[in-house]
XYZ file of C-alpha atoms in Angstrom:
362
model
C -6.301 9.204 -22.586
C -9.275 7.047 -21.908
C -10.304 6.508 -18.351
C -11.771 3.113 -17.822
C -15.314 2.989 -16.236
C -15.510 0.054 -13.383
C -18.914 -0.349 -11.848
C -19.760 -2.451 -9.040
C -23.300 -2.720 -7.481
C -23.972 0.763 -9.156
C -20.762 2.313 -7.781
C -20.047 5.457 -10.057
C -17.109 5.394 -12.319
C -13.732 4.790 -10.687
C -11.962 6.518 -13.803
C -14.226 8.846 -15.490
C -12.905 11.370 -18.190
C -10.596 11.957 -21.155
C -7.581 13.772 -20.367
C -4.834 15.220 -22.740
C -1.508 16.179 -21.198
C 1.719 17.748 -22.719
C 4.179 15.979 -25.180
C 5.357 12.518 -24.474
C 9.121 12.075 -23.390
C 11.259 8.926 -23.842
C 10.958 6.343 -21.133
C 12.653 7.595 -17.766
C 14.128 4.661 -15.693
C 15.383 4.708 -12.293
C 18.133 2.309 -11.268
C 19.998 1.878 -8.358
C 23.749 0.665 -8.389
C 26.062 -0.161 -5.369
C 29.470 1.174 -5.158
C 31.918 -1.659 -4.691
C 32.418 -2.465 -1.097
C 30.106 0.471 -0.145
C 26.471 0.659 1.310
C 25.518 3.817 -0.333
C 23.620 4.015 -3.747
C 22.958 6.488 -6.453
C 19.899 6.938 -8.547
C 20.436 7.268 -12.387
C 17.590 8.733 -14.443
C 17.884 8.398 -17.995
C 16.215 11.616 -19.401
C 14.361 12.012 -22.831
C 14.606 14.841 -25.179
C 12.400 16.920 -22.923
C 14.308 15.886 -19.879
C 11.153 15.932 -17.725
C 8.286 13.618 -17.193
C 5.239 15.409 -18.613
C 3.078 12.692 -20.054
C 0.284 11.152 -17.641
C -0.721 7.516 -18.196
C -3.566 7.718 -15.516
C -6.380 5.677 -16.520
C -4.809 3.872 -19.322
C -5.759 0.200 -19.083
C -6.113 -2.847 -21.063
C -9.251 -2.839 -23.513
C -10.676 -5.718 -21.379
C -10.077 -3.936 -18.091
C -13.379 -4.722 -16.576
C -13.177 -8.356 -17.136
C -9.511 -8.497 -15.838
C -10.538 -6.697 -12.719
C -13.394 -8.939 -12.140
C -11.419 -12.012 -12.451
C -8.418 -11.000 -10.495
C -7.961 -12.073 -6.947
C -7.669 -9.208 -4.842
C -4.764 -8.652 -2.382
C -5.875 -10.065 1.014
C -7.004 -6.992 3.166
C -7.986 -9.287 6.211
C -5.859 -8.718 9.258
C -3.922 -12.154 9.689
C -3.652 -13.900 13.130
C -0.780 -13.011 15.292
C 1.512 -15.930 16.279
C 1.190 -17.537 19.525
C 3.810 -17.368 22.286
C 6.413 -14.653 23.195
C 8.438 -14.630 19.787
C 7.095 -13.664 16.254
C 9.482 -14.862 13.523
C 9.098 -12.964 10.314
C 11.045 -13.807 7.100
C 10.696 -11.844 3.980
C 12.349 -12.280 0.398
C 12.977 -9.551 -1.893
C 12.666 -10.466 -5.672
C 12.564 -8.457 -8.995
C 9.208 -9.148 -10.929
C 6.535 -7.571 -13.059
C 3.061 -7.299 -11.319
C -0.219 -5.894 -12.150
C -1.188 -2.650 -10.479
C -4.428 -1.653 -12.538
C -6.452 -3.801 -14.926
C -3.859 -4.907 -17.701
C -1.172 -2.362 -16.261
C 2.087 -4.155 -15.338
C 5.050 -2.610 -13.452
C 8.510 -3.763 -12.695
C 8.507 -3.864 -8.754
C 11.120 -4.773 -6.341
C 8.846 -7.050 -4.309
C 8.371 -8.353 -0.730
C 7.016 -11.793 -0.145
C 7.220 -14.696 2.189
C 8.746 -16.446 -0.915
C 9.581 -15.420 -4.329
C 6.216 -16.652 -5.681
C 4.066 -14.852 -3.263
C 5.949 -11.444 -3.553
C 3.828 -8.916 -4.989
C 3.202 -5.129 -5.405
C 3.537 -4.574 -1.608
C 4.596 -6.634 1.278
C 2.422 -8.844 3.226
C 0.505 -7.431 6.415
C 2.470 -8.408 9.484
C 0.375 -8.866 12.783
C 2.084 -9.269 16.133
C 1.047 -8.607 19.711
C 2.214 -5.834 21.875
C 5.268 -7.010 23.845
C 6.248 -9.894 21.541
C 9.879 -10.226 20.386
C 10.118 -9.957 16.616
C 12.694 -11.933 14.952
C 13.106 -10.592 11.424
C 15.213 -11.922 8.442
C 15.451 -10.260 5.128
C 16.850 -12.431 2.081
C 17.721 -10.503 -1.003
C 17.147 -12.498 -4.081
C 16.853 -9.297 -6.117
C 19.686 -7.654 -8.274
C 20.563 -4.605 -6.179
C 21.150 -3.971 -2.289
C 17.958 -3.765 -0.137
C 17.211 -3.227 3.469
C 14.339 -3.172 6.091
C 13.209 -0.291 8.149
C 10.410 -1.050 10.727
C 8.812 2.069 12.070
C 7.272 -0.178 14.887
C 11.020 -0.715 16.132
C 13.109 1.105 18.687
C 16.496 0.153 17.221
C 19.812 1.676 16.094
C 18.953 1.932 12.291
C 22.716 2.042 11.381
C 22.927 -1.461 12.844
C 19.566 -3.088 11.998
C 18.458 -1.207 8.721
C 21.680 -1.814 6.858
C 21.835 -2.808 3.187
C 21.711 -6.493 2.393
C 23.626 -7.539 -0.809
C 22.149 -9.538 -3.520
C 22.127 -13.270 -2.727
C 22.625 -12.592 1.117
C 20.472 -12.459 4.112
C 20.509 -10.518 7.350
C 18.511 -10.753 10.679
C 17.725 -8.578 13.519
C 15.114 -8.500 16.357
C 13.127 -6.087 18.235
C 10.582 -5.985 20.887
C 7.268 -4.635 19.633
C 6.614 -2.480 22.618
C 4.434 0.395 20.944
C 0.869 -0.607 19.972
C -0.666 0.495 16.664
C -0.183 0.174 13.076
C 3.111 1.061 11.316
C 4.801 1.309 7.973
C 7.885 -1.003 7.243
C 9.801 -0.145 4.044
C 13.173 -0.653 2.331
C 15.566 2.290 3.741
C 18.203 1.889 0.770
C 19.123 4.950 -0.948
C 17.376 6.498 -2.841
C 14.443 5.670 -0.406
C 12.081 7.525 -2.887
C 12.792 4.950 -5.702
C 12.720 2.006 -3.411
C 9.220 2.720 -1.777
C 7.855 3.995 -5.279
C 8.809 0.500 -6.591
C 6.604 -1.322 -3.961
C 8.899 -1.858 -0.955
C 6.484 -1.171 1.667
C 3.874 -2.761 3.986
C 2.150 -2.570 7.179
C 2.857 -4.138 10.651
C 0.089 -4.189 13.099
C 1.288 -4.383 16.884
C -1.994 -5.208 18.535
C -2.631 -4.078 22.305
C -4.293 -6.377 24.611
C -6.865 -3.870 25.883
C -8.388 -2.841 22.206
C -12.299 -3.186 22.212
C -13.171 -6.209 20.131
C -14.128 -5.994 16.413
C -16.052 -8.267 14.146
C -13.983 -7.662 10.997
C -10.469 -6.253 10.583
C -8.972 -5.102 7.381
C -5.357 -3.720 6.609
C -5.348 -0.864 3.846
C -2.017 0.477 2.671
C -2.143 3.761 0.513
C 0.554 4.298 -2.047
C 1.347 6.052 -5.308
C 2.723 4.718 -8.641
C 4.799 7.008 -10.958
C 5.086 5.063 -14.561
C 7.351 5.870 -17.464
C 4.835 4.117 -19.772
C 1.272 2.911 -19.717
C 2.384 -0.480 -18.829
C 0.045 -2.164 -21.052
C 2.120 -3.527 -23.882
C 5.169 -4.180 -21.564
C 5.777 -3.428 -17.995
C 6.412 -0.003 -17.006
C 9.423 1.240 -14.808
C 9.652 4.109 -12.342
C 9.681 7.710 -13.648
C 11.867 9.459 -10.986
C 10.744 12.873 -12.406
C 7.119 12.232 -11.739
C 8.061 10.780 -8.261
C 10.118 13.932 -7.577
C 7.137 16.143 -8.705
C 4.618 13.992 -6.901
C 2.571 13.496 -9.870
C 1.313 9.943 -9.721
C -0.423 7.998 -12.458
C -2.111 5.696 -9.936
C -3.052 5.875 -6.333
C -4.096 2.657 -4.681
C -5.206 0.679 -1.715
C -3.021 -2.342 -1.312
C -1.116 -1.795 -4.436
C -3.869 -2.276 -7.240
C -6.318 0.372 -8.472
C -10.062 -0.059 -7.503
C -9.614 -3.839 -6.543
C -12.144 -3.312 -3.445
C -14.689 -1.766 -5.702
C -14.729 -4.935 -8.022
C -14.239 -7.237 -4.794
C -15.876 -5.335 -1.868
C -14.871 -5.683 1.606
C -17.790 -7.209 3.688
C -19.642 -6.968 6.925
C -22.928 -7.754 8.495
C -25.148 -4.986 9.721
C -24.239 -3.997 13.258
C -20.750 -5.442 13.089
C -17.766 -3.322 14.283
C -15.257 -2.927 11.437
C -11.924 -1.991 12.141
C -9.511 -0.583 9.584
C -5.719 -0.394 10.105
C -4.750 2.104 7.740
C -0.917 3.026 6.643
C 0.076 5.732 4.171
C 3.051 4.169 2.546
C 3.593 7.273 0.104
C 6.167 7.690 -0.824
C 5.202 11.082 -0.624
C 1.320 11.442 -0.328
C -0.701 10.895 2.788
C -4.472 9.807 2.552
C -7.494 11.355 4.079
C -9.466 8.344 5.161
C -13.181 8.531 5.067
C -16.071 6.027 4.769
C -18.887 7.535 2.690
C -22.323 7.221 4.496
C -21.076 7.182 8.138
C -18.718 8.655 10.692
C -15.947 6.793 12.688
C -17.275 5.385 16.047
C -13.477 5.628 17.263
C -10.452 6.822 15.516
C -6.789 6.455 16.967
C -5.091 9.159 14.773
C -1.514 8.225 13.680
C -1.918 5.014 15.665
C -1.787 6.703 19.312
C -3.572 3.836 20.849
C -4.222 5.564 24.271
C -6.543 8.317 23.296
C -9.207 7.690 20.461
C -11.200 10.389 18.848
C -14.913 9.958 18.932
C -17.144 10.609 15.949
C -14.752 12.053 13.391
C -15.826 12.250 9.681
C -12.159 12.063 8.067
C -8.835 11.652 9.400
C -5.448 12.517 7.834
C -2.728 9.709 7.731
C 0.473 11.200 6.726
C 3.078 9.649 4.534
C 4.730 7.134 6.677
C 2.063 7.306 9.315
C -0.727 4.981 10.384
C -4.252 5.106 11.864
C -6.968 2.731 13.326
C -10.464 3.290 12.683
C -13.634 1.692 14.093
C -17.020 1.948 12.344
C -20.192 0.300 13.198
C -22.841 0.378 10.384
C -26.472 -0.858 10.892
C -27.983 -0.284 7.540
C -27.231 -2.477 4.752
C -25.638 -0.592 1.772
C -22.451 -0.098 -0.183
C -20.091 2.316 1.813
C -17.182 3.647 -0.455
C -13.776 3.569 1.254
C -11.716 6.450 0.032
C -9.064 9.097 0.468
C -11.243 12.406 0.611
C -8.739 13.847 -1.390
C -10.656 12.981 -4.568
C -7.694 13.251 -7.059
C -6.587 10.146 -5.347
C -10.036 8.542 -5.882
C -9.870 9.295 -9.651
C -6.558 7.723 -9.878
C -7.719 4.604 -8.144
C -7.846 4.861 -4.438
C -11.279 3.632 -3.759
C -13.194 0.538 -2.658
C -16.276 -0.526 -1.119
C -17.589 -1.953 2.177
C -20.433 -4.073 1.466
C -22.618 -4.381 4.475
C -25.328 -7.008 4.364
C -27.196 -7.583 1.102
C -27.921 -4.076 -0.032
C -30.391 -3.001 -2.799
C -29.370 -0.555 -5.281
C -25.968 1.121 -5.743
C -23.889 3.654 -4.347
C -23.873 7.473 -5.122
C -20.173 7.896 -5.370
């Protein structure tokens, strides 16, 4: 398998080697079927001759991958503004669609969005203020049941996080009383399949007493488990790979290497804040910015007791962390998980500070 080399400002290869792994099996597909009148679901995996998913499609992209990556608009990482007033209304639609997760690699996701057109490989970042009442509505325009689980909510899940059937909507509300950054995701069984198919995102609950930042970015870590390369036709979920935790791609905000081709930016001396969620479904991320240390880090989004000066901080699957960094020297600073297998699989970006000369070493 050929890894594609993507270079920005001298950044070393995102995908760099040739890899040959065991014999290919036939495509494994994960489907979820609703039982009549019930709110429980079962996954069905169609196994090939071998019965297991042994072939990796890591690094397999379209022949014109670099051009595709350069032309593609990256997923917006900037933290959106929080709504004014005491109430934050959030309405998300679920649809089935094929999206691109790496250059020329398409995958059939169960997608969140504010509408069907905007739905993509992960849900939009949600920003509310501590103490706001969040009024949430899910509208299911997909083909199977889905639900919403907010990690930021203190609420009875059997009442709020219930399955919503295709063609239906459901609303619930909660007070965002705990500051930090939290995961949201579909909680319908099998949860592994629903998260692996793109049903996740980040909700930021901003405290009023947080030190100011000049730039704020939301990064969500996740894995993709493919039953085919996804180049000639969209791939589907390999549940065998998902259960074995052997991803083909690991990404920031749903797309491999997008912030290497399209860097996040800051001016020298700016305080840059990263709101980081590890969506998994199974792997965490060891958050690190190459070439600096964090001025402050709120591990697992515990906003009352920041660490000072850590180099790398683990964000567990389903967890979140907040990281401040102030960089004075212009340069290209890679933003990675320091679990470098994840970097090889696409979880790498660049924080471009000022107008640097030369390239990065990583």
